[in-house]
PDB file of N, CA and C in Angstrom:
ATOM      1  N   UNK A   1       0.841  -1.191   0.000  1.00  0.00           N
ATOM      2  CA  UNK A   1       0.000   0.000   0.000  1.00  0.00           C
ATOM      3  C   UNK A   1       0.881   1.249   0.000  1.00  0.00           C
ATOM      4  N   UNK A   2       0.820   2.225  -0.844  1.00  0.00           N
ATOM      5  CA  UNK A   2       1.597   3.569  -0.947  1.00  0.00           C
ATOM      6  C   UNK A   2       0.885   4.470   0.181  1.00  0.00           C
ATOM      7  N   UNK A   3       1.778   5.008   0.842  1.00  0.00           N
ATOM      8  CA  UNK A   3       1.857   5.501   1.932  1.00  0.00           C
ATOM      9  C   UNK A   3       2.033   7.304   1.491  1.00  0.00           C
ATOM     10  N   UNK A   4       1.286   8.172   1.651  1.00  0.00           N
ATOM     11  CA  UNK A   4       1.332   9.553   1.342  1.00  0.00           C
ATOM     12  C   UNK A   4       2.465  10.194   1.322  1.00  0.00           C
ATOM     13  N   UNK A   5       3.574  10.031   1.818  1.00  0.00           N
ATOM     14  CA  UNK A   5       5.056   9.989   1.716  1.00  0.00           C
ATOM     15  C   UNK A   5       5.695   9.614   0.521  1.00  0.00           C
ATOM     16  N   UNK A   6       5.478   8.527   0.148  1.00  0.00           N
ATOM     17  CA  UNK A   6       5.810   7.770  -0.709  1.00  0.00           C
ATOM     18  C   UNK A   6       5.846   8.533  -2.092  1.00  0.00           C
ATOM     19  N   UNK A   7       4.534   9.167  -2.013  1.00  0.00           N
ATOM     20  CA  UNK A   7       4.602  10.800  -3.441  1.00  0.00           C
ATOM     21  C   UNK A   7       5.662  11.576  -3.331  1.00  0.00           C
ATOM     22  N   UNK A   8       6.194  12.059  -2.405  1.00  0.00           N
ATOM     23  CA  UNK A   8       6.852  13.053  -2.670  1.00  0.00           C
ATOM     24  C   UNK A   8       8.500  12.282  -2.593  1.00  0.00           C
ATOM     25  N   UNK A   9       9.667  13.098  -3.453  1.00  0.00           N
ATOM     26  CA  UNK A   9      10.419  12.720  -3.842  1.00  0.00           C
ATOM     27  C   UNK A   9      11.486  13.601  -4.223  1.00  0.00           C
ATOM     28  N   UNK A  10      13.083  13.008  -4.315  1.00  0.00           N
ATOM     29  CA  UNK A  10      13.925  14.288  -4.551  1.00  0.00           C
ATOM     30  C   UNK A  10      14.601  13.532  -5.861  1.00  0.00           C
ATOM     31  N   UNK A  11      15.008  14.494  -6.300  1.00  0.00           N
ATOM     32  CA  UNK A  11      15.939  13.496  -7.449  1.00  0.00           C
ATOM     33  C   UNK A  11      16.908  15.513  -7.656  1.00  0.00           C
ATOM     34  N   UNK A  12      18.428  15.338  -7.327  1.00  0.00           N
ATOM     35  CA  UNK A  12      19.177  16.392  -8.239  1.00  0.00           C
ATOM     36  C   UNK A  12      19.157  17.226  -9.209  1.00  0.00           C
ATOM     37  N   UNK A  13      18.335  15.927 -10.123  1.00  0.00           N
ATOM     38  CA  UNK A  13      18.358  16.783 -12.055  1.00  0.00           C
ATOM     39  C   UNK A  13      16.951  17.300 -12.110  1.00  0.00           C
ATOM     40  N   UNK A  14      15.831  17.510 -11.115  1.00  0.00           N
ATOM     41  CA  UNK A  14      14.505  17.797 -10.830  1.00  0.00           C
ATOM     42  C   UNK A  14      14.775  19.077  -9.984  1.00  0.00           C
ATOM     43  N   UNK A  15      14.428  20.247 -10.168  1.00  0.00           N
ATOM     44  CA  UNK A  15      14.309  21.430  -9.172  1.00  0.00           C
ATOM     45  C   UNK A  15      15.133  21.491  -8.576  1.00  0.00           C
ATOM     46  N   UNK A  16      16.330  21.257  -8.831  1.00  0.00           N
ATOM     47  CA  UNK A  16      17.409  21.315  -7.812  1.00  0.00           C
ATOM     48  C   UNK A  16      17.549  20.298  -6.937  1.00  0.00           C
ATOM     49  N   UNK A  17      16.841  19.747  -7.160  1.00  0.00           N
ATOM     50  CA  UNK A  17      16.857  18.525  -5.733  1.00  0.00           C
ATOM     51  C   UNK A  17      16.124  18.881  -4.718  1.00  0.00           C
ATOM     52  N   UNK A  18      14.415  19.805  -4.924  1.00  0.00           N
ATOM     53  CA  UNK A  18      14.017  19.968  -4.015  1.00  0.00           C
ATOM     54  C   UNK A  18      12.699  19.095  -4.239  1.00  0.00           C
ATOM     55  N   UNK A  19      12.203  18.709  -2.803  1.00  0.00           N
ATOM     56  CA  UNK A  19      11.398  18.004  -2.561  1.00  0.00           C
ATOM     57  C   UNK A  19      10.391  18.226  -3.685  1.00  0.00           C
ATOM     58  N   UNK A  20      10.067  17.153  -4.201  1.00  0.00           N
ATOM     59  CA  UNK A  20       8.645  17.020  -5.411  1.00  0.00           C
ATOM     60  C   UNK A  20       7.481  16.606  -5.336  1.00  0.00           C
ATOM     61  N   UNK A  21       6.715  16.683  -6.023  1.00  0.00           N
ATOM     62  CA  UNK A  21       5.285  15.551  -5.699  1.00  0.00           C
ATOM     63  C   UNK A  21       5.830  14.600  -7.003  1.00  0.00           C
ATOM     64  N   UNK A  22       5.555  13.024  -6.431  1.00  0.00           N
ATOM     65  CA  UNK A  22       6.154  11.909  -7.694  1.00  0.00           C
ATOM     66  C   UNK A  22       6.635  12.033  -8.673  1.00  0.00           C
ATOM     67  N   UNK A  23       7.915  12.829  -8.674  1.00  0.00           N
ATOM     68  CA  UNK A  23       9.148  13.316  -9.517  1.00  0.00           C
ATOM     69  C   UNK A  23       9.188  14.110 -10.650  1.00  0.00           C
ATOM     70  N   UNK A  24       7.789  14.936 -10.676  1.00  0.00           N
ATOM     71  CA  UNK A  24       7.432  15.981 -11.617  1.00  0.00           C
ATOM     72  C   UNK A  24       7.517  16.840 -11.131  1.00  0.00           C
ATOM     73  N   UNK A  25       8.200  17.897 -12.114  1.00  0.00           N
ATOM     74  CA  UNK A  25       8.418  19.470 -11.878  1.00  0.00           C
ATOM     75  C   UNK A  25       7.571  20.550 -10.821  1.00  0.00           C
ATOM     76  N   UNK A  26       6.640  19.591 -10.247  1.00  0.00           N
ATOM     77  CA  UNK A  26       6.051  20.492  -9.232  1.00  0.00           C
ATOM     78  C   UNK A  26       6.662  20.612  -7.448  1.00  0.00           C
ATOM     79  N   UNK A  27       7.585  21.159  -7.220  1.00  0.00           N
ATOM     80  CA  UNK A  27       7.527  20.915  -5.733  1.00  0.00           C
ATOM     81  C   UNK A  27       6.824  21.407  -4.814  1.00  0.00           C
ATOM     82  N   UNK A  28       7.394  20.616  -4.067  1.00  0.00           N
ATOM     83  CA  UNK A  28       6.375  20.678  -2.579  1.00  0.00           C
ATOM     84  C   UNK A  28       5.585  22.098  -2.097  1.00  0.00           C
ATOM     85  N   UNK A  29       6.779  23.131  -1.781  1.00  0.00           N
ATOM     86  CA  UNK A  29       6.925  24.271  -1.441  1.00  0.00           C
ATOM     87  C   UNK A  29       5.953  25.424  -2.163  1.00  0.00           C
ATOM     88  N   UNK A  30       5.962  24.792  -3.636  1.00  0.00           N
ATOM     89  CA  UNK A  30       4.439  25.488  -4.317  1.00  0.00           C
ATOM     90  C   UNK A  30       3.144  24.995  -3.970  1.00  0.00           C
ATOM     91  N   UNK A  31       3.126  24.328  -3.544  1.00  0.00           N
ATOM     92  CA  UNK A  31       1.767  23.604  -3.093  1.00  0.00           C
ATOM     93  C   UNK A  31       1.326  23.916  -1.951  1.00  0.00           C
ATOM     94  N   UNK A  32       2.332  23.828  -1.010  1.00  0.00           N
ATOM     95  CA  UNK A  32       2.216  24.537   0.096  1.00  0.00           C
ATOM     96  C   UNK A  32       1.644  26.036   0.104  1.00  0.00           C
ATOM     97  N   UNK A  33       2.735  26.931  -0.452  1.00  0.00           N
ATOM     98  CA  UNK A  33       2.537  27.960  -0.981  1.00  0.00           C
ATOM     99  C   UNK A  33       0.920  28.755  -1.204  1.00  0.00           C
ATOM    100  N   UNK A  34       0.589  27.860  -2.146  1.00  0.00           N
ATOM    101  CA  UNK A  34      -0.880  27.833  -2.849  1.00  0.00           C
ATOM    102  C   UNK A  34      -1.771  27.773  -1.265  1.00  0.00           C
ATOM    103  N   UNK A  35      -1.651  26.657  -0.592  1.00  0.00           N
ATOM    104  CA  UNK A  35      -2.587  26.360   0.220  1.00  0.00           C
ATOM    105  C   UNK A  35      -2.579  27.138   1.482  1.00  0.00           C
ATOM    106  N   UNK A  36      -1.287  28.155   1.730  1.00  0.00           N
ATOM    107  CA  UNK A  36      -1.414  29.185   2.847  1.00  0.00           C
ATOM    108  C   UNK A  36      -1.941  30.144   2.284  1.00  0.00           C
ATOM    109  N   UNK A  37      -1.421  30.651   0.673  1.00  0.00           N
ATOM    110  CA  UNK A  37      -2.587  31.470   0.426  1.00  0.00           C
ATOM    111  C   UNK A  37      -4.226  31.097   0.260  1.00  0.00           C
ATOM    112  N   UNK A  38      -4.910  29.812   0.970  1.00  0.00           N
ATOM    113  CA  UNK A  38      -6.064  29.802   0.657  1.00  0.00           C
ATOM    114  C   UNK A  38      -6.836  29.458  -0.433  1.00  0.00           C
ATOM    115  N   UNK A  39      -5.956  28.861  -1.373  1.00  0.00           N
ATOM    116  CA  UNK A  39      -6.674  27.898  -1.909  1.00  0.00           C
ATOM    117  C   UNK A  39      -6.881  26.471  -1.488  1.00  0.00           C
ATOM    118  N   UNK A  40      -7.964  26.121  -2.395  1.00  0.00           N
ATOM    119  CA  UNK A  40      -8.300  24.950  -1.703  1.00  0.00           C
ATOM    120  C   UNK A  40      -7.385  23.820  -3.074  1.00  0.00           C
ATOM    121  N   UNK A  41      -7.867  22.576  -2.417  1.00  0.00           N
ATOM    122  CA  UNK A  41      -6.796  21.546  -2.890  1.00  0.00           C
ATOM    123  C   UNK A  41      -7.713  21.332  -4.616  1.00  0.00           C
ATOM    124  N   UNK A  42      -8.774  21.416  -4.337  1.00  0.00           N
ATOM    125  CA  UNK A  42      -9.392  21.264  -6.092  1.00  0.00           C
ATOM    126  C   UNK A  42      -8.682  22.931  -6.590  1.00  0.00           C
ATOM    127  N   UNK A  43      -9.091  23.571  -6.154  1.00  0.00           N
ATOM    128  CA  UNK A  43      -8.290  24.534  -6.773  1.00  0.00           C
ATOM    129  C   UNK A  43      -6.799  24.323  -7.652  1.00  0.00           C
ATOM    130  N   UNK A  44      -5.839  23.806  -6.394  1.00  0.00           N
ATOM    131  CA  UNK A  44      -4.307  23.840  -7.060  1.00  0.00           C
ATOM    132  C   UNK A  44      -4.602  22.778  -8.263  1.00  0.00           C
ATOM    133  N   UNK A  45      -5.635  21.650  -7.634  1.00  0.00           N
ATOM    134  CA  UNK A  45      -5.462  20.536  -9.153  1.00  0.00           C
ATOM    135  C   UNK A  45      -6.021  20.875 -10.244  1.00  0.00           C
ATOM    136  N   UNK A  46      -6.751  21.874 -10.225  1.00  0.00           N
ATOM    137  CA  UNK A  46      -7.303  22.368 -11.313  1.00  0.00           C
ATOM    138  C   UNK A  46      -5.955  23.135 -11.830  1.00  0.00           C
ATOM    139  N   UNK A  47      -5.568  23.942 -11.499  1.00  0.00           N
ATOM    140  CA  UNK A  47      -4.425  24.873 -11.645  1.00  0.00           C
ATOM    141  C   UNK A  47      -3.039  23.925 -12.560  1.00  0.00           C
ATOM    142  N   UNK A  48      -3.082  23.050 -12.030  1.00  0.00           N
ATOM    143  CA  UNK A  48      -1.465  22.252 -12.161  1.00  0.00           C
ATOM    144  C   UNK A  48      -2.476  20.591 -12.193  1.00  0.00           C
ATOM    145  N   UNK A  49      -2.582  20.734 -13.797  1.00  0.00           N
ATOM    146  CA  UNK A  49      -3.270  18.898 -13.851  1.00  0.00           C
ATOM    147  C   UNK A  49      -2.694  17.804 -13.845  1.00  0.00           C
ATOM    148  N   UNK A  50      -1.014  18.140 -13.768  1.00  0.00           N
ATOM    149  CA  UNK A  50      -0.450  16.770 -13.191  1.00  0.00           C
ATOM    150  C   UNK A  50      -0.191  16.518 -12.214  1.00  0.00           C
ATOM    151  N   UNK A  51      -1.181  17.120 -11.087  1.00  0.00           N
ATOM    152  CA  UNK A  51      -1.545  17.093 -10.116  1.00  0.00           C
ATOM    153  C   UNK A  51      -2.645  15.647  -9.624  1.00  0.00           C
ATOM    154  N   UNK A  52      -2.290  14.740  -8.958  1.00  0.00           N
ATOM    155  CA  UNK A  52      -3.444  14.258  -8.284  1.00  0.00           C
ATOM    156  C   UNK A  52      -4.228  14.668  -6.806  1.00  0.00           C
ATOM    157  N   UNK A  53      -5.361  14.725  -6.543  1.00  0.00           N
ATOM    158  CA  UNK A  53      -6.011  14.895  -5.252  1.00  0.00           C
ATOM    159  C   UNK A  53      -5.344  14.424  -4.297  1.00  0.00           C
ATOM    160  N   UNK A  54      -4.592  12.957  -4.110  1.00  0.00           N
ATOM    161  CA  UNK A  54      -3.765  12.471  -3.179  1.00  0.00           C
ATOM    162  C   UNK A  54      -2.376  13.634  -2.838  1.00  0.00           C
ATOM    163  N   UNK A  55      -2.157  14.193  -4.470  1.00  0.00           N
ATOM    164  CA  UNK A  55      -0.685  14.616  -3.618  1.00  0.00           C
ATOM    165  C   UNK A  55      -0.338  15.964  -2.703  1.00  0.00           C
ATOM    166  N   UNK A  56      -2.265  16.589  -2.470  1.00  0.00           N
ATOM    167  CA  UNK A  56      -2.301  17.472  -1.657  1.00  0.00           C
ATOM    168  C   UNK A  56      -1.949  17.265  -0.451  1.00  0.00           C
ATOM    169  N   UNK A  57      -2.649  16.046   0.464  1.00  0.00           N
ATOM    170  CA  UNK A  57      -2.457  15.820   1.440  1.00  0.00           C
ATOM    171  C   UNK A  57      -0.568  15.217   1.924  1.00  0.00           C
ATOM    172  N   UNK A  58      -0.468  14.651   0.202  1.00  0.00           N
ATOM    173  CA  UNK A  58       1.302  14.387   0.784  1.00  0.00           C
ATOM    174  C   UNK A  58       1.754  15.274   0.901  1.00  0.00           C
ATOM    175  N   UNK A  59       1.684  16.636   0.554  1.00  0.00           N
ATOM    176  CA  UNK A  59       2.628  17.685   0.655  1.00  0.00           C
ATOM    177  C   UNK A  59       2.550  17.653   2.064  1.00  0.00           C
ATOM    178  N   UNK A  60       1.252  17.923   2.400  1.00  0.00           N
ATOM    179  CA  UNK A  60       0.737  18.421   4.000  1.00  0.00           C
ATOM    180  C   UNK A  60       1.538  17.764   5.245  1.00  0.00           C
ATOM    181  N   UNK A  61       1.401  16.239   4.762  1.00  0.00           N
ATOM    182  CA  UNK A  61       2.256  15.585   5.341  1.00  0.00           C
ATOM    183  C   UNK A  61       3.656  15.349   5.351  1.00  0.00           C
ATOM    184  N   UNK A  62       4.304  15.643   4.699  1.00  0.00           N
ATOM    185  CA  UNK A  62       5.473  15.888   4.075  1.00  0.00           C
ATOM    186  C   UNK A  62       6.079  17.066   5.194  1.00  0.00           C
ATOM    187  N   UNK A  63       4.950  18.430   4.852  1.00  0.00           N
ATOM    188  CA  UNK A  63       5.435  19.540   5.884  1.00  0.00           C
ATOM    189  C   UNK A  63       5.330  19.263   6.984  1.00  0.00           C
ATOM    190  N   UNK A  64       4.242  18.332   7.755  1.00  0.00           N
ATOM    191  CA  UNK A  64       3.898  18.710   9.124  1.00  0.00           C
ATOM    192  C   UNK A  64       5.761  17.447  10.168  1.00  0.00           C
ATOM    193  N   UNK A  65       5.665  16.668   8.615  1.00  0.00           N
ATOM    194  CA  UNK A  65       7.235  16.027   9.622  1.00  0.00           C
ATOM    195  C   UNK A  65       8.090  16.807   9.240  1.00  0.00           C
ATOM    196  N   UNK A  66       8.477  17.589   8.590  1.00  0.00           N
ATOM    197  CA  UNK A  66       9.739  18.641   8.779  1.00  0.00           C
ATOM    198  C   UNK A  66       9.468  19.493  10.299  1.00  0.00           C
ATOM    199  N   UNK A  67       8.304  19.994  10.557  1.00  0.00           N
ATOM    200  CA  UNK A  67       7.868  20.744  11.113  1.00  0.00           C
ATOM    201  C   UNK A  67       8.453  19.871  12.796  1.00  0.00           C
ATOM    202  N   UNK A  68       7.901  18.650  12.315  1.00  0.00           N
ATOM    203  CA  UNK A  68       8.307  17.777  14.036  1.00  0.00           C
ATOM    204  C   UNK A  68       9.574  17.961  14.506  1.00  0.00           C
ATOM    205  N   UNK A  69      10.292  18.567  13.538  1.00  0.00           N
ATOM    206  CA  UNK A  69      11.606  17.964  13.273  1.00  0.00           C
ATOM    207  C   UNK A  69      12.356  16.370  13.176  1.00  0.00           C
ATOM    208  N   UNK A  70      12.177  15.594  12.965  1.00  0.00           N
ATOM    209  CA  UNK A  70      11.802  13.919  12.699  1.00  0.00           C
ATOM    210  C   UNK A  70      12.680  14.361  11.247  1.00  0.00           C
ATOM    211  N   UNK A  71      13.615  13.278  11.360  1.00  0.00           N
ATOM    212  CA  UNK A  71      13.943  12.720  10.058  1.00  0.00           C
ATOM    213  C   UNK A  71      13.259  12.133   8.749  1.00  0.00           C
ATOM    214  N   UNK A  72      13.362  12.906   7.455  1.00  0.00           N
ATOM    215  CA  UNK A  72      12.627  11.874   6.556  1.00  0.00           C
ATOM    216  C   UNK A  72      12.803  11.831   5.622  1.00  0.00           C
ATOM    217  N   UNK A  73      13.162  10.637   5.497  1.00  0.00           N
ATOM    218  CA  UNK A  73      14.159  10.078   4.417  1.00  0.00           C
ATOM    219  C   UNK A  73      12.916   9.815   3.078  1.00  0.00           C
ATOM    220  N   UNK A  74      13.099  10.645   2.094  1.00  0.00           N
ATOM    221  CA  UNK A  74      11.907  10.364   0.712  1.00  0.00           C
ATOM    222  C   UNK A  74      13.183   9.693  -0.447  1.00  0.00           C
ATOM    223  N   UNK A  75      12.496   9.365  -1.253  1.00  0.00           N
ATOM    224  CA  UNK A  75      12.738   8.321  -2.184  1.00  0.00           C
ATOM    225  C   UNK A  75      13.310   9.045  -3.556  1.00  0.00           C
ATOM    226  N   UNK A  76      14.576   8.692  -4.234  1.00  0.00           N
ATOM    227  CA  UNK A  76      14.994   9.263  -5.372  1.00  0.00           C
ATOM    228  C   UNK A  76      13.829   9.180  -6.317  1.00  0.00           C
ATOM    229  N   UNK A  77      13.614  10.506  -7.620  1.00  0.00           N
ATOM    230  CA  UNK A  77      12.575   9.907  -8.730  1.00  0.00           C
ATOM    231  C   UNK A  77      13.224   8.921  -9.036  1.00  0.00           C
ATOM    232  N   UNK A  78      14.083   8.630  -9.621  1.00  0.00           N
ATOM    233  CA  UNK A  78      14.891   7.804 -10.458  1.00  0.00           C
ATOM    234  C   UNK A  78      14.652   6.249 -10.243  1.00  0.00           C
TER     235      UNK A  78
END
């Protein structure tokens, strides 16, 4: 079973190597972004359609363990 983590991803030759949603040009940090300014999650997927509904909540989750400070180790695209 894929685990909401499991979406997001780093790979070097992708954004610099910053955290992604499943190894497409979108990272994390825009999504985030989007959702402190108040949009809602159909919103961003409407916005960005290689977007899935799932990879809202991975971002979320994604941030709230940086936030713990907790180690977390995500998965090369590659």
């Amino acid at each position: 079973m894929e685990t909401l983590l499991s979406r997001i991803t780093s790979d070097p030759e992708v954004c610099g190597g910053q955290p992604c949603v499943r190894g497409i040009r979108i990272p994390v940090s825009l999504v985030l972004k989007h959702l402190a300014a108040g949009r809602t999650a159909a919103q961003i997927v409407d916005e960005f359609p290689e977007l899935e509904t799932e990879d809202i909540p991975a971002c979320l989750q994604y941030a709230a363990w940086l936030a713990s400070g907790r180690t977390v180790v995500i998965p090369s695209a590659a």
